[in-house]
Amino acid sequence: MAINIINEGDGSPRVILREPTGSTAEVLLYGGQVVSWKNERREEILFMSSKAVSKPPKPVRGGIPICFPQVANFGTLEQHGFARNRLWAVDEDPSLLPPANNQSMVDLVLKSTEDDLHTWPYRFELRLRVSVGPNKLTLIPRVRNVDSKAFSFTIMLRNYFSVSDVSEVRVEGLETLDYLDNLLKRERYTEQADAITFDDEIDRVYLSTPTKIAVIDHERKRTIVIRKEGMVDAVVWNPWDKKAKAIPDLGDEDYKTMLCLDAAAIENPINLKPGEEWKGRQELCTVCSSYYSGQLDPRKVLCGLR
């Protein structure tokens, strides 16, 4: 259960989390970014670009970067805010959170600097607990307003999932919901399909989503279940072939084996008065499933029956 911090030759210190049944996670201090999560069968669940560069000041393309205090260009700051481009610290005082029993965990903290105040004039503390348990990865972000004035923010946990073939993957749990289509000037539409499937570029913000969403990977006979609290929106993104070729740190063919399904608070920014704190939660787990033999009904997963 011990926390293991290593500093590799590339100058990117990281925390290695291990729990007794074999699940592991790696967390970069730069960006507070989870870059690997393997389940108890030693399967890597998170996608990492074949052209990923682990060299500040750019974030790594893959894993779970944190977008704060702005998501995408929903505001005046740089794309996805600045939290993913800052060096975090191990939090020695993770107050108000109970211990994660039978899990390996680390608490990280990012505090506003004088340079940040020139860009975003509010003093804040952003904390993140990352814990790995049997077949489960949990992230708990918290934002505290330590300024003398109120502020609002948007936030997203960008989950890059590794999939066998995105054209064979389904996302269930977002049916009938409204979404903003970022490819069509954020026009609002209603999802008509029984499940989301992929045959072209997609970039959507689904609104007022349920607490559970499932990614069904038929070929790997694996379902990834996202459970979330405090982040009511969900972003679905895949750049497809043309956009992938235009992204410098993404391989031309990488889009085929990745899918971003993100927990977010975007449509309605979170407002904090001085001294107030917001807390979110995201729990990821994998379920062995066989689409062809019907061993798992994805809808039962969404309803919490396994």
PDB file of C-alpha atoms in Angstrom:
ATOM      1  CA  MET A   1       0.000   0.000   0.000  1.00  0.00           C
ATOM      2  CA  ALA A   2       3.019   2.297   0.167  1.00  0.00           C
ATOM      3  CA  ILE A   3       3.317   5.306  -2.131  1.00  0.00           C
ATOM      4  CA  ASN A   4       6.277   5.015  -4.463  1.00  0.00           C
ATOM      5  CA  ILE A   5       7.551   8.228  -6.095  1.00  0.00           C
ATOM      6  CA  ILE A   6      10.093   7.845  -8.876  1.00  0.00           C
ATOM      7  CA  ASN A   7      11.917  10.456 -10.913  1.00  0.00           C
ATOM      8  CA  GLU A   8      12.888   9.219 -14.338  1.00  0.00           C
ATOM      9  CA  GLY A   9      15.503  10.693 -16.629  1.00  0.00           C
ATOM     10  CA  ASP A  10      12.934  12.814 -18.440  1.00  0.00           C
ATOM     11  CA  GLY A  11      12.443  14.885 -15.283  1.00  0.00           C
ATOM     12  CA  SER A  12       8.812  13.817 -14.812  1.00  0.00           C
ATOM     13  CA  PRO A  13       8.330  12.628 -11.229  1.00  0.00           C
ATOM     14  CA  ARG A  14       5.473  10.184 -10.891  1.00  0.00           C
ATOM     15  CA  VAL A  15       3.658   8.272  -8.195  1.00  0.00           C
ATOM     16  CA  ILE A  16       3.248   4.501  -8.597  1.00  0.00           C
ATOM     17  CA  LEU A  17       0.207   3.002  -6.870  1.00  0.00           C
ATOM     18  CA  ARG A  18      -0.134  -0.740  -6.355  1.00  0.00           C
ATOM     19  CA  GLU A  19      -2.753  -2.761  -4.523  1.00  0.00           C
ATOM     20  CA  PRO A  20      -2.569  -6.415  -3.450  1.00  0.00           C
ATOM     21  CA  THR A  21      -4.737  -7.976  -6.169  1.00  0.00           C
ATOM     22  CA  GLY A  22      -2.531  -6.555  -8.939  1.00  0.00           C
ATOM     23  CA  SER A  23      -4.231  -3.314 -10.056  1.00  0.00           C
ATOM     24  CA  THR A  24      -1.810  -0.407 -10.552  1.00  0.00           C
ATOM     25  CA  ALA A  25      -1.845   3.262 -11.495  1.00  0.00           C
ATOM     26  CA  GLU A  26       0.785   5.850 -12.404  1.00  0.00           C
ATOM     27  CA  VAL A  27       0.254   9.547 -11.707  1.00  0.00           C
ATOM     28  CA  LEU A  28       2.473  12.345 -13.013  1.00  0.00           C
ATOM     29  CA  LEU A  29       3.078  15.227 -10.631  1.00  0.00           C
ATOM     30  CA  TYR A  30       3.174  17.465 -13.684  1.00  0.00           C
ATOM     31  CA  GLY A  31      -0.479  18.072 -14.439  1.00  0.00           C
ATOM     32  CA  GLY A  32      -1.690  15.752 -11.659  1.00  0.00           C
ATOM     33  CA  GLN A  33      -2.323  13.384 -14.548  1.00  0.00           C
ATOM     34  CA  VAL A  34      -3.027   9.657 -14.357  1.00  0.00           C
ATOM     35  CA  VAL A  35      -1.094   8.140 -17.265  1.00  0.00           C
ATOM     36  CA  SER A  36      -1.644   4.428 -16.633  1.00  0.00           C
ATOM     37  CA  TRP A  37      -4.244   2.215 -14.996  1.00  0.00           C
ATOM     38  CA  LYS A  38      -3.999  -1.542 -15.203  1.00  0.00           C
ATOM     39  CA  ASN A  39      -6.625  -3.845 -13.770  1.00  0.00           C
ATOM     40  CA  GLU A  40      -5.942  -7.012 -11.797  1.00  0.00           C
ATOM     41  CA  ARG A  41      -5.404  -8.932 -15.041  1.00  0.00           C
ATOM     42  CA  ARG A  42      -2.643  -6.430 -15.916  1.00  0.00           C
ATOM     43  CA  GLU A  43      -4.656  -5.036 -18.831  1.00  0.00           C
ATOM     44  CA  GLU A  44      -3.979  -1.372 -19.623  1.00  0.00           C
ATOM     45  CA  ILE A  45      -7.294   0.484 -19.640  1.00  0.00           C
ATOM     46  CA  LEU A  46      -6.064   3.947 -20.563  1.00  0.00           C
ATOM     47  CA  PHE A  47      -4.887   5.048 -24.001  1.00  0.00           C
ATOM     48  CA  MET A  48      -1.517   6.708 -24.560  1.00  0.00           C
ATOM     49  CA  SER A  49      -0.633   8.307 -27.894  1.00  0.00           C
ATOM     50  CA  SER A  50       2.096   6.641 -29.918  1.00  0.00           C
ATOM     51  CA  LYS A  51       3.595  10.133 -30.234  1.00  0.00           C
ATOM     52  CA  ALA A  52       3.073  11.163 -26.610  1.00  0.00           C
ATOM     53  CA  VAL A  53       5.714  13.559 -25.298  1.00  0.00           C
ATOM     54  CA  SER A  54       6.297  13.608 -21.545  1.00  0.00           C
ATOM     55  CA  LYS A  55       8.084  16.923 -21.455  1.00  0.00           C
ATOM     56  CA  PRO A  56       6.735  20.076 -19.787  1.00  0.00           C
ATOM     57  CA  PRO A  57       5.201  22.512 -20.493  1.00  0.00           C
ATOM     58  CA  LYS A  58       2.923  20.373 -22.692  1.00  0.00           C
ATOM     59  CA  PRO A  59       0.590  17.817 -21.088  1.00  0.00           C
ATOM     60  CA  VAL A  60       0.882  14.180 -22.138  1.00  0.00           C
ATOM     61  CA  ARG A  61      -1.570  13.040 -24.826  1.00  0.00           C
ATOM     62  CA  GLY A  62      -3.425  10.247 -23.065  1.00  0.00           C
ATOM     63  CA  GLY A  63      -4.375   9.027 -19.615  1.00  0.00           C
ATOM     64  CA  ILE A  64      -6.629  11.348 -17.605  1.00  0.00           C
ATOM     65  CA  PRO A  65      -5.631  15.021 -17.838  1.00  0.00           C
ATOM     66  CA  ILE A  66      -7.569  17.514 -15.686  1.00  0.00           C
ATOM     67  CA  CYS A  67      -9.110  20.524 -17.410  1.00  0.00           C
ATOM     68  CA  PHE A  68      -9.519  23.458 -14.979  1.00  0.00           C
ATOM     69  CA  PRO A  69     -10.637  26.230 -14.531  1.00  0.00           C
ATOM     70  CA  GLN A  70     -11.919  26.120 -18.107  1.00  0.00           C
ATOM     71  CA  VAL A  71     -12.965  23.308 -20.423  1.00  0.00           C
ATOM     72  CA  ALA A  72     -12.049  23.611 -24.116  1.00  0.00           C
ATOM     73  CA  ASN A  73     -12.570  27.202 -25.212  1.00  0.00           C
ATOM     74  CA  PHE A  74     -15.679  27.801 -23.109  1.00  0.00           C
ATOM     75  CA  GLY A  75     -14.092  31.033 -21.841  1.00  0.00           C
ATOM     76  CA  THR A  76     -11.132  33.360 -22.343  1.00  0.00           C
ATOM     77  CA  LEU A  77      -8.307  31.169 -21.033  1.00  0.00           C
ATOM     78  CA  GLU A  78      -6.029  28.808 -22.931  1.00  0.00           C
ATOM     79  CA  GLN A  79      -7.553  25.589 -24.281  1.00  0.00           C
ATOM     80  CA  HIS A  80      -8.667  23.403 -21.343  1.00  0.00           C
ATOM     81  CA  GLY A  81      -7.281  25.818 -18.739  1.00  0.00           C
ATOM     82  CA  PHE A  82      -3.901  25.655 -17.044  1.00  0.00           C
ATOM     83  CA  ALA A  83      -4.097  22.952 -14.335  1.00  0.00           C
ATOM     84  CA  ARG A  84      -2.787  20.284 -16.730  1.00  0.00           C
ATOM     85  CA  ASN A  85       0.259  22.497 -17.427  1.00  0.00           C
ATOM     86  CA  ARG A  86       1.376  22.991 -13.816  1.00  0.00           C
ATOM     87  CA  LEU A  87       3.535  21.029 -11.396  1.00  0.00           C
ATOM     88  CA  TRP A  88       1.428  19.654  -8.564  1.00  0.00           C
ATOM     89  CA  ALA A  89       2.637  18.638  -5.101  1.00  0.00           C
ATOM     90  CA  VAL A  90       1.856  15.707  -2.840  1.00  0.00           C
ATOM     91  CA  ASP A  91      -0.769  16.980  -0.398  1.00  0.00           C
ATOM     92  CA  GLU A  92       0.408  16.504   3.161  1.00  0.00           C
ATOM     93  CA  ASP A  93      -2.919  17.676   4.627  1.00  0.00           C
ATOM     94  CA  PRO A  94      -5.779  16.046   2.695  1.00  0.00           C
ATOM     95  CA  SER A  95      -8.356  17.190   5.228  1.00  0.00           C
ATOM     96  CA  LEU A  96     -12.029  16.281   5.175  1.00  0.00           C
ATOM     97  CA  LEU A  97     -11.602  13.051   3.213  1.00  0.00           C
ATOM     98  CA  PRO A  98     -11.884   9.664   4.937  1.00  0.00           C
ATOM     99  CA  PRO A  99      -9.132   7.122   4.298  1.00  0.00           C
ATOM    100  CA  ALA A 100      -9.581   4.879   1.277  1.00  0.00           C
ATOM    101  CA  ASN A 101      -9.678   1.491   2.964  1.00  0.00           C
ATOM    102  CA  ASN A 102      -7.938  -1.399   1.188  1.00  0.00           C
ATOM    103  CA  GLN A 103      -6.767   0.906  -1.578  1.00  0.00           C
ATOM    104  CA  SER A 104      -3.463   2.449  -2.575  1.00  0.00           C
ATOM    105  CA  MET A 105      -3.842   6.207  -2.880  1.00  0.00           C
ATOM    106  CA  VAL A 106      -2.144   9.559  -3.217  1.00  0.00           C
ATOM    107  CA  ASP A 107      -3.415  13.069  -2.520  1.00  0.00           C
ATOM    108  CA  LEU A 108      -2.157  15.881  -4.745  1.00  0.00           C
ATOM    109  CA  VAL A 109      -2.668  19.638  -4.549  1.00  0.00           C
ATOM    110  CA  LEU A 110      -2.311  22.595  -6.905  1.00  0.00           C
ATOM    111  CA  LYS A 111      -2.409  26.120  -5.476  1.00  0.00           C
ATOM    112  CA  SER A 112      -2.642  29.342  -7.426  1.00  0.00           C
ATOM    113  CA  THR A 113       0.611  31.221  -8.022  1.00  0.00           C
ATOM    114  CA  GLU A 114       1.263  34.885  -8.678  1.00  0.00           C
ATOM    115  CA  ASP A 115       1.734  34.063 -12.362  1.00  0.00           C
ATOM    116  CA  ASP A 116      -1.644  32.324 -12.438  1.00  0.00           C
ATOM    117  CA  LEU A 117      -3.300  35.399 -10.953  1.00  0.00           C
ATOM    118  CA  HIS A 118      -2.272  37.400 -14.008  1.00  0.00           C
ATOM    119  CA  THR A 119      -4.214  34.923 -16.150  1.00  0.00           C
ATOM    120  CA  TRP A 120      -7.100  34.048 -13.828  1.00  0.00           C
ATOM    121  CA  PRO A 121      -7.382  36.534 -10.925  1.00  0.00           C
ATOM    122  CA  TYR A 122      -8.664  34.179  -8.221  1.00  0.00           C
ATOM    123  CA  ARG A 123      -6.854  32.336  -5.459  1.00  0.00           C
ATOM    124  CA  PHE A 124      -7.798  28.676  -5.330  1.00  0.00           C
ATOM    125  CA  GLU A 125      -6.704  25.268  -4.104  1.00  0.00           C
ATOM    126  CA  LEU A 126      -7.338  22.302  -6.397  1.00  0.00           C
ATOM    127  CA  ARG A 127      -6.936  18.932  -4.723  1.00  0.00           C
ATOM    128  CA  LEU A 128      -7.069  15.481  -6.250  1.00  0.00           C
ATOM    129  CA  ARG A 129      -7.187  12.087  -4.582  1.00  0.00           C
ATOM    130  CA  VAL A 130      -6.281   9.159  -6.825  1.00  0.00           C
ATOM    131  CA  SER A 131      -6.893   5.691  -5.407  1.00  0.00           C
ATOM    132  CA  VAL A 132      -6.623   2.269  -6.971  1.00  0.00           C
ATOM    133  CA  GLY A 133      -8.452  -0.757  -5.623  1.00  0.00           C
ATOM    134  CA  PRO A 134      -9.305  -4.202  -6.962  1.00  0.00           C
ATOM    135  CA  ASN A 135     -10.289  -3.539 -10.575  1.00  0.00           C
ATOM    136  CA  LYS A 136     -11.188   0.068  -9.736  1.00  0.00           C
ATOM    137  CA  LEU A 137      -9.726   3.561 -10.163  1.00  0.00           C
ATOM    138  CA  THR A 138     -11.216   6.494  -8.257  1.00  0.00           C
ATOM    139  CA  LEU A 139     -10.508  10.212  -8.705  1.00  0.00           C
ATOM    140  CA  ILE A 140     -11.873  12.798  -6.275  1.00  0.00           C
ATOM    141  CA  PRO A 141     -11.258  16.412  -7.348  1.00  0.00           C
ATOM    142  CA  ARG A 142     -11.934  19.270  -4.930  1.00  0.00           C
ATOM    143  CA  VAL A 143     -11.801  23.016  -5.524  1.00  0.00           C
ATOM    144  CA  ARG A 144     -11.656  25.518  -2.655  1.00  0.00           C
ATOM    145  CA  ASN A 145     -12.076  29.251  -2.988  1.00  0.00           C
ATOM    146  CA  VAL A 146      -9.377  30.854  -0.822  1.00  0.00           C
ATOM    147  CA  ASP A 147      -9.936  34.302  -2.338  1.00  0.00           C
ATOM    148  CA  SER A 148     -11.894  37.234  -0.949  1.00  0.00           C
ATOM    149  CA  LYS A 149     -14.263  37.229  -3.939  1.00  0.00           C
ATOM    150  CA  ALA A 150     -16.467  34.640  -5.590  1.00  0.00           C
ATOM    151  CA  PHE A 151     -15.490  32.838  -8.772  1.00  0.00           C
ATOM    152  CA  SER A 152     -16.928  30.284 -11.182  1.00  0.00           C
ATOM    153  CA  PHE A 153     -15.201  27.538 -13.140  1.00  0.00           C
ATOM    154  CA  THR A 154     -15.753  24.579 -15.404  1.00  0.00           C
ATOM    155  CA  ILE A 155     -13.916  21.280 -14.982  1.00  0.00           C
ATOM    156  CA  MET A 156     -13.428  18.015 -16.846  1.00  0.00           C
ATOM    157  CA  LEU A 157     -11.674  14.717 -16.259  1.00  0.00           C
ATOM    158  CA  ARG A 158     -10.657  13.755 -19.810  1.00  0.00           C
ATOM    159  CA  ASN A 159     -10.670   9.946 -19.892  1.00  0.00           C
ATOM    160  CA  TYR A 160      -8.652   8.550 -22.790  1.00  0.00           C
ATOM    161  CA  PHE A 161      -9.761   4.919 -22.931  1.00  0.00           C
ATOM    162  CA  SER A 162      -7.910   2.222 -24.833  1.00  0.00           C
ATOM    163  CA  VAL A 163     -10.275   0.262 -27.078  1.00  0.00           C
ATOM    164  CA  SER A 164      -9.814  -2.538 -29.579  1.00  0.00           C
ATOM    165  CA  ASP A 165     -11.452  -0.742 -32.513  1.00  0.00           C
ATOM    166  CA  VAL A 166     -13.503   2.407 -31.978  1.00  0.00           C
ATOM    167  CA  SER A 167     -15.772   1.500 -34.889  1.00  0.00           C
ATOM    168  CA  GLU A 168     -16.846  -1.606 -32.928  1.00  0.00           C
ATOM    169  CA  VAL A 169     -17.399   0.161 -29.596  1.00  0.00           C
ATOM    170  CA  ARG A 170     -20.704   1.332 -28.122  1.00  0.00           C
ATOM    171  CA  VAL A 171     -21.433   3.895 -25.413  1.00  0.00           C
ATOM    172  CA  GLU A 172     -24.657   3.317 -23.485  1.00  0.00           C
ATOM    173  CA  GLY A 173     -26.343   5.549 -20.947  1.00  0.00           C
ATOM    174  CA  LEU A 174     -26.617   8.748 -23.022  1.00  0.00           C
ATOM    175  CA  GLU A 175     -29.712   7.827 -25.047  1.00  0.00           C
ATOM    176  CA  THR A 176     -32.454  10.470 -25.460  1.00  0.00           C
ATOM    177  CA  LEU A 177     -30.267  13.188 -23.900  1.00  0.00           C
ATOM    178  CA  ASP A 178     -29.628  16.657 -25.255  1.00  0.00           C
ATOM    179  CA  TYR A 179     -26.111  17.484 -26.385  1.00  0.00           C
ATOM    180  CA  LEU A 180     -24.085  20.399 -27.733  1.00  0.00           C
ATOM    181  CA  ASP A 181     -22.319  19.531 -30.982  1.00  0.00           C
ATOM    182  CA  ASN A 182     -18.910  21.215 -30.957  1.00  0.00           C
ATOM    183  CA  LEU A 183     -18.512  20.422 -34.657  1.00  0.00           C
ATOM    184  CA  LEU A 184     -21.649  22.423 -35.487  1.00  0.00           C
ATOM    185  CA  LYS A 185     -21.094  25.658 -33.529  1.00  0.00           C
ATOM    186  CA  ARG A 186     -22.446  24.085 -30.345  1.00  0.00           C
ATOM    187  CA  GLU A 187     -25.930  23.684 -31.721  1.00  0.00           C
ATOM    188  CA  ARG A 188     -28.188  21.762 -29.364  1.00  0.00           C
ATOM    189  CA  TYR A 189     -29.568  18.393 -30.469  1.00  0.00           C
ATOM    190  CA  THR A 190     -31.242  15.367 -28.891  1.00  0.00           C
ATOM    191  CA  GLU A 191     -29.632  11.944 -29.145  1.00  0.00           C
ATOM    192  CA  GLN A 192     -31.852   9.658 -31.223  1.00  0.00           C
ATOM    193  CA  ALA A 193     -29.774   6.465 -31.277  1.00  0.00           C
ATOM    194  CA  ASP A 194     -30.185   3.586 -28.834  1.00  0.00           C
ATOM    195  CA  ALA A 195     -26.430   3.738 -28.235  1.00  0.00           C
ATOM    196  CA  ILE A 196     -23.580   5.898 -29.504  1.00  0.00           C
ATOM    197  CA  THR A 197     -21.452   4.222 -32.166  1.00  0.00           C
ATOM    198  CA  PHE A 198     -18.546   5.659 -34.135  1.00  0.00           C
ATOM    199  CA  ASP A 199     -17.911   6.018 -37.857  1.00  0.00           C
ATOM    200  CA  ASP A 200     -16.686   9.627 -38.079  1.00  0.00           C
ATOM    201  CA  GLU A 201     -15.325  12.492 -36.004  1.00  0.00           C
ATOM    202  CA  ILE A 202     -17.362  13.260 -32.891  1.00  0.00           C
ATOM    203  CA  ASP A 203     -17.115  16.052 -30.316  1.00  0.00           C
ATOM    204  CA  ARG A 204     -20.228  16.411 -28.171  1.00  0.00           C
ATOM    205  CA  VAL A 205     -21.148  17.647 -24.705  1.00  0.00           C
ATOM    206  CA  TYR A 206     -24.026  15.539 -23.378  1.00  0.00           C
ATOM    207  CA  LEU A 207     -26.063  17.417 -20.783  1.00  0.00           C
ATOM    208  CA  SER A 208     -27.593  16.324 -17.469  1.00  0.00           C
ATOM    209  CA  THR A 209     -26.245  12.811 -17.831  1.00  0.00           C
ATOM    210  CA  PRO A 210     -26.838   9.875 -15.453  1.00  0.00           C
ATOM    211  CA  THR A 211     -24.352   8.905 -12.803  1.00  0.00           C
ATOM    212  CA  LYS A 212     -23.426   5.715 -14.708  1.00  0.00           C
ATOM    213  CA  ILE A 213     -22.263   5.368 -18.311  1.00  0.00           C
ATOM    214  CA  ALA A 214     -20.846   2.250 -19.972  1.00  0.00           C
ATOM    215  CA  VAL A 215     -18.338   1.719 -22.782  1.00  0.00           C
ATOM    216  CA  ILE A 216     -18.897  -1.719 -24.331  1.00  0.00           C
ATOM    217  CA  ASP A 217     -15.858  -3.078 -26.191  1.00  0.00           C
ATOM    218  CA  HIS A 218     -17.115  -6.134 -28.058  1.00  0.00           C
ATOM    219  CA  GLU A 219     -13.781  -7.462 -29.290  1.00  0.00           C
ATOM    220  CA  ARG A 220     -12.071  -7.284 -25.895  1.00  0.00           C
ATOM    221  CA  LYS A 221     -15.196  -8.620 -24.201  1.00  0.00           C
ATOM    222  CA  ARG A 222     -14.842  -5.804 -21.704  1.00  0.00           C
ATOM    223  CA  THR A 223     -17.138  -3.096 -20.414  1.00  0.00           C
ATOM    224  CA  ILE A 224     -15.780   0.028 -18.757  1.00  0.00           C
ATOM    225  CA  VAL A 225     -18.225   1.576 -16.312  1.00  0.00           C
ATOM    226  CA  ILE A 226     -18.003   5.227 -15.295  1.00  0.00           C
ATOM    227  CA  ARG A 227     -19.731   6.320 -12.110  1.00  0.00           C
ATOM    228  CA  LYS A 228     -19.600  10.034 -11.406  1.00  0.00           C
ATOM    229  CA  GLU A 229     -20.862  12.627  -8.950  1.00  0.00           C
ATOM    230  CA  GLY A 230     -20.767  16.422  -9.097  1.00  0.00           C
ATOM    231  CA  MET A 231     -20.049  16.478 -12.838  1.00  0.00           C
ATOM    232  CA  VAL A 232     -23.388  16.263 -14.589  1.00  0.00           C
ATOM    233  CA  ASP A 233     -22.149  16.549 -18.172  1.00  0.00           C
ATOM    234  CA  ALA A 234     -20.261  14.021 -20.287  1.00  0.00           C
ATOM    235  CA  VAL A 235     -18.030  14.720 -23.296  1.00  0.00           C
ATOM    236  CA  VAL A 236     -17.596  12.196 -26.111  1.00  0.00           C
ATOM    237  CA  TRP A 237     -14.637  12.790 -28.443  1.00  0.00           C
ATOM    238  CA  ASN A 238     -12.770  11.011 -31.189  1.00  0.00           C
ATOM    239  CA  PRO A 239     -10.881  13.008 -33.855  1.00  0.00           C
ATOM    240  CA  TRP A 240     -11.156  10.360 -36.612  1.00  0.00           C
ATOM    241  CA  ASP A 241      -8.640  10.197 -39.449  1.00  0.00           C
ATOM    242  CA  LYS A 242      -8.325  13.739 -40.830  1.00  0.00           C
ATOM    243  CA  LYS A 243      -8.197  15.491 -37.461  1.00  0.00           C
ATOM    244  CA  ALA A 244      -5.797  12.860 -36.059  1.00  0.00           C
ATOM    245  CA  LYS A 245      -3.283  13.669 -38.800  1.00  0.00           C
ATOM    246  CA  ALA A 246      -3.451  17.353 -37.836  1.00  0.00           C
ATOM    247  CA  ILE A 247      -2.662  16.742 -34.142  1.00  0.00           C
ATOM    248  CA  PRO A 248       1.162  16.744 -33.743  1.00  0.00           C
ATOM    249  CA  ASP A 249       1.351  14.471 -30.681  1.00  0.00           C
ATOM    250  CA  LEU A 250      -1.191  11.912 -31.931  1.00  0.00           C
ATOM    251  CA  GLY A 251      -0.301   9.105 -34.321  1.00  0.00           C
ATOM    252  CA  ASP A 252      -2.153   9.029 -37.637  1.00  0.00           C
ATOM    253  CA  GLU A 253      -3.799   5.704 -36.775  1.00  0.00           C
ATOM    254  CA  ASP A 254      -4.197   6.256 -33.039  1.00  0.00           C
ATOM    255  CA  TYR A 255      -7.815   7.359 -33.362  1.00  0.00           C
ATOM    256  CA  LYS A 256      -8.760   3.742 -34.093  1.00  0.00           C
ATOM    257  CA  THR A 257      -7.787   2.532 -30.605  1.00  0.00           C
ATOM    258  CA  MET A 258      -8.905   5.461 -28.442  1.00  0.00           C
ATOM    259  CA  LEU A 259     -12.122   6.939 -27.163  1.00  0.00           C
ATOM    260  CA  CYS A 260     -12.569   9.901 -24.843  1.00  0.00           C
ATOM    261  CA  LEU A 261     -15.580   9.729 -22.539  1.00  0.00           C
ATOM    262  CA  ASP A 262     -15.236  12.454 -19.939  1.00  0.00           C
ATOM    263  CA  ALA A 263     -16.901  13.474 -16.689  1.00  0.00           C
ATOM    264  CA  ALA A 264     -17.437  17.234 -16.762  1.00  0.00           C
ATOM    265  CA  ALA A 265     -19.271  20.289 -15.469  1.00  0.00           C
ATOM    266  CA  ILE A 266     -19.579  22.605 -18.477  1.00  0.00           C
ATOM    267  CA  GLU A 267     -23.061  23.891 -19.286  1.00  0.00           C
ATOM    268  CA  ASN A 268     -23.606  25.323 -15.807  1.00  0.00           C
ATOM    269  CA  PRO A 269     -20.310  26.599 -14.323  1.00  0.00           C
ATOM    270  CA  ILE A 270     -19.726  25.887 -10.651  1.00  0.00           C
ATOM    271  CA  ASN A 271     -19.912  28.981  -8.453  1.00  0.00           C
ATOM    272  CA  LEU A 272     -17.946  29.242  -5.214  1.00  0.00           C
ATOM    273  CA  LYS A 273     -18.139  31.986  -2.627  1.00  0.00           C
ATOM    274  CA  PRO A 274     -15.057  32.772  -0.489  1.00  0.00           C
ATOM    275  CA  GLY A 275     -14.288  29.794   1.738  1.00  0.00           C
ATOM    276  CA  GLU A 276     -16.575  27.382  -0.103  1.00  0.00           C
ATOM    277  CA  GLU A 277     -15.437  24.043  -1.540  1.00  0.00           C
ATOM    278  CA  TRP A 278     -16.775  21.889  -4.370  1.00  0.00           C
ATOM    279  CA  LYS A 279     -16.148  18.141  -4.554  1.00  0.00           C
ATOM    280  CA  GLY A 280     -16.620  15.737  -7.439  1.00  0.00           C
ATOM    281  CA  ARG A 281     -16.014  12.025  -7.807  1.00  0.00           C
ATOM    282  CA  GLN A 282     -15.322   9.617 -10.642  1.00  0.00           C
ATOM    283  CA  GLU A 283     -15.036   5.851 -10.255  1.00  0.00           C
ATOM    284  CA  LEU A 284     -13.900   3.670 -13.137  1.00  0.00           C
ATOM    285  CA  CYS A 285     -14.202  -0.104 -13.133  1.00  0.00           C
ATOM    286  CA  THR A 286     -14.015  -2.865 -15.708  1.00  0.00           C
ATOM    287  CA  VAL A 287     -16.443  -5.731 -16.094  1.00  0.00           C
ATOM    288  CA  CYS A 288     -15.672  -8.906 -18.019  1.00  0.00           C
ATOM    289  CA  SER A 289     -18.333  -9.287 -20.672  1.00  0.00           C
ATOM    290  CA  SER A 290     -19.090 -11.186 -23.845  1.00  0.00           C
ATOM    291  CA  TYR A 291     -21.268  -9.330 -26.295  1.00  0.00           C
ATOM    292  CA  TYR A 292     -21.697 -12.386 -28.487  1.00  0.00           C
ATOM    293  CA  SER A 293     -22.616 -14.922 -25.858  1.00  0.00           C
ATOM    294  CA  GLY A 294     -24.761 -12.523 -23.863  1.00  0.00           C
ATOM    295  CA  GLN A 295     -22.943 -13.164 -20.593  1.00  0.00           C
ATOM    296  CA  LEU A 296     -23.425  -9.521 -19.675  1.00  0.00           C
ATOM    297  CA  ASP A 297     -26.340  -7.253 -20.402  1.00  0.00           C
ATOM    298  CA  PRO A 298     -24.862  -3.716 -20.554  1.00  0.00           C
ATOM    299  CA  ARG A 299     -28.157  -2.262 -19.368  1.00  0.00           C
ATOM    300  CA  LYS A 300     -27.834  -4.257 -16.150  1.00  0.00           C
ATOM    301  CA  VAL A 301     -24.422  -2.713 -15.659  1.00  0.00           C
ATOM    302  CA  LEU A 302     -25.954   0.729 -15.999  1.00  0.00           C
ATOM    303  CA  CYS A 303     -28.610  -0.191 -13.464  1.00  0.00           C
ATOM    304  CA  GLY A 304     -25.998  -1.394 -11.020  1.00  0.00           C
ATOM    305  CA  LEU A 305     -26.745  -5.103 -11.402  1.00  0.00           C
ATOM    306  CA  ARG A 306     -23.685  -7.256 -12.067  1.00  0.00           C
TER     307      ARG A 306
END
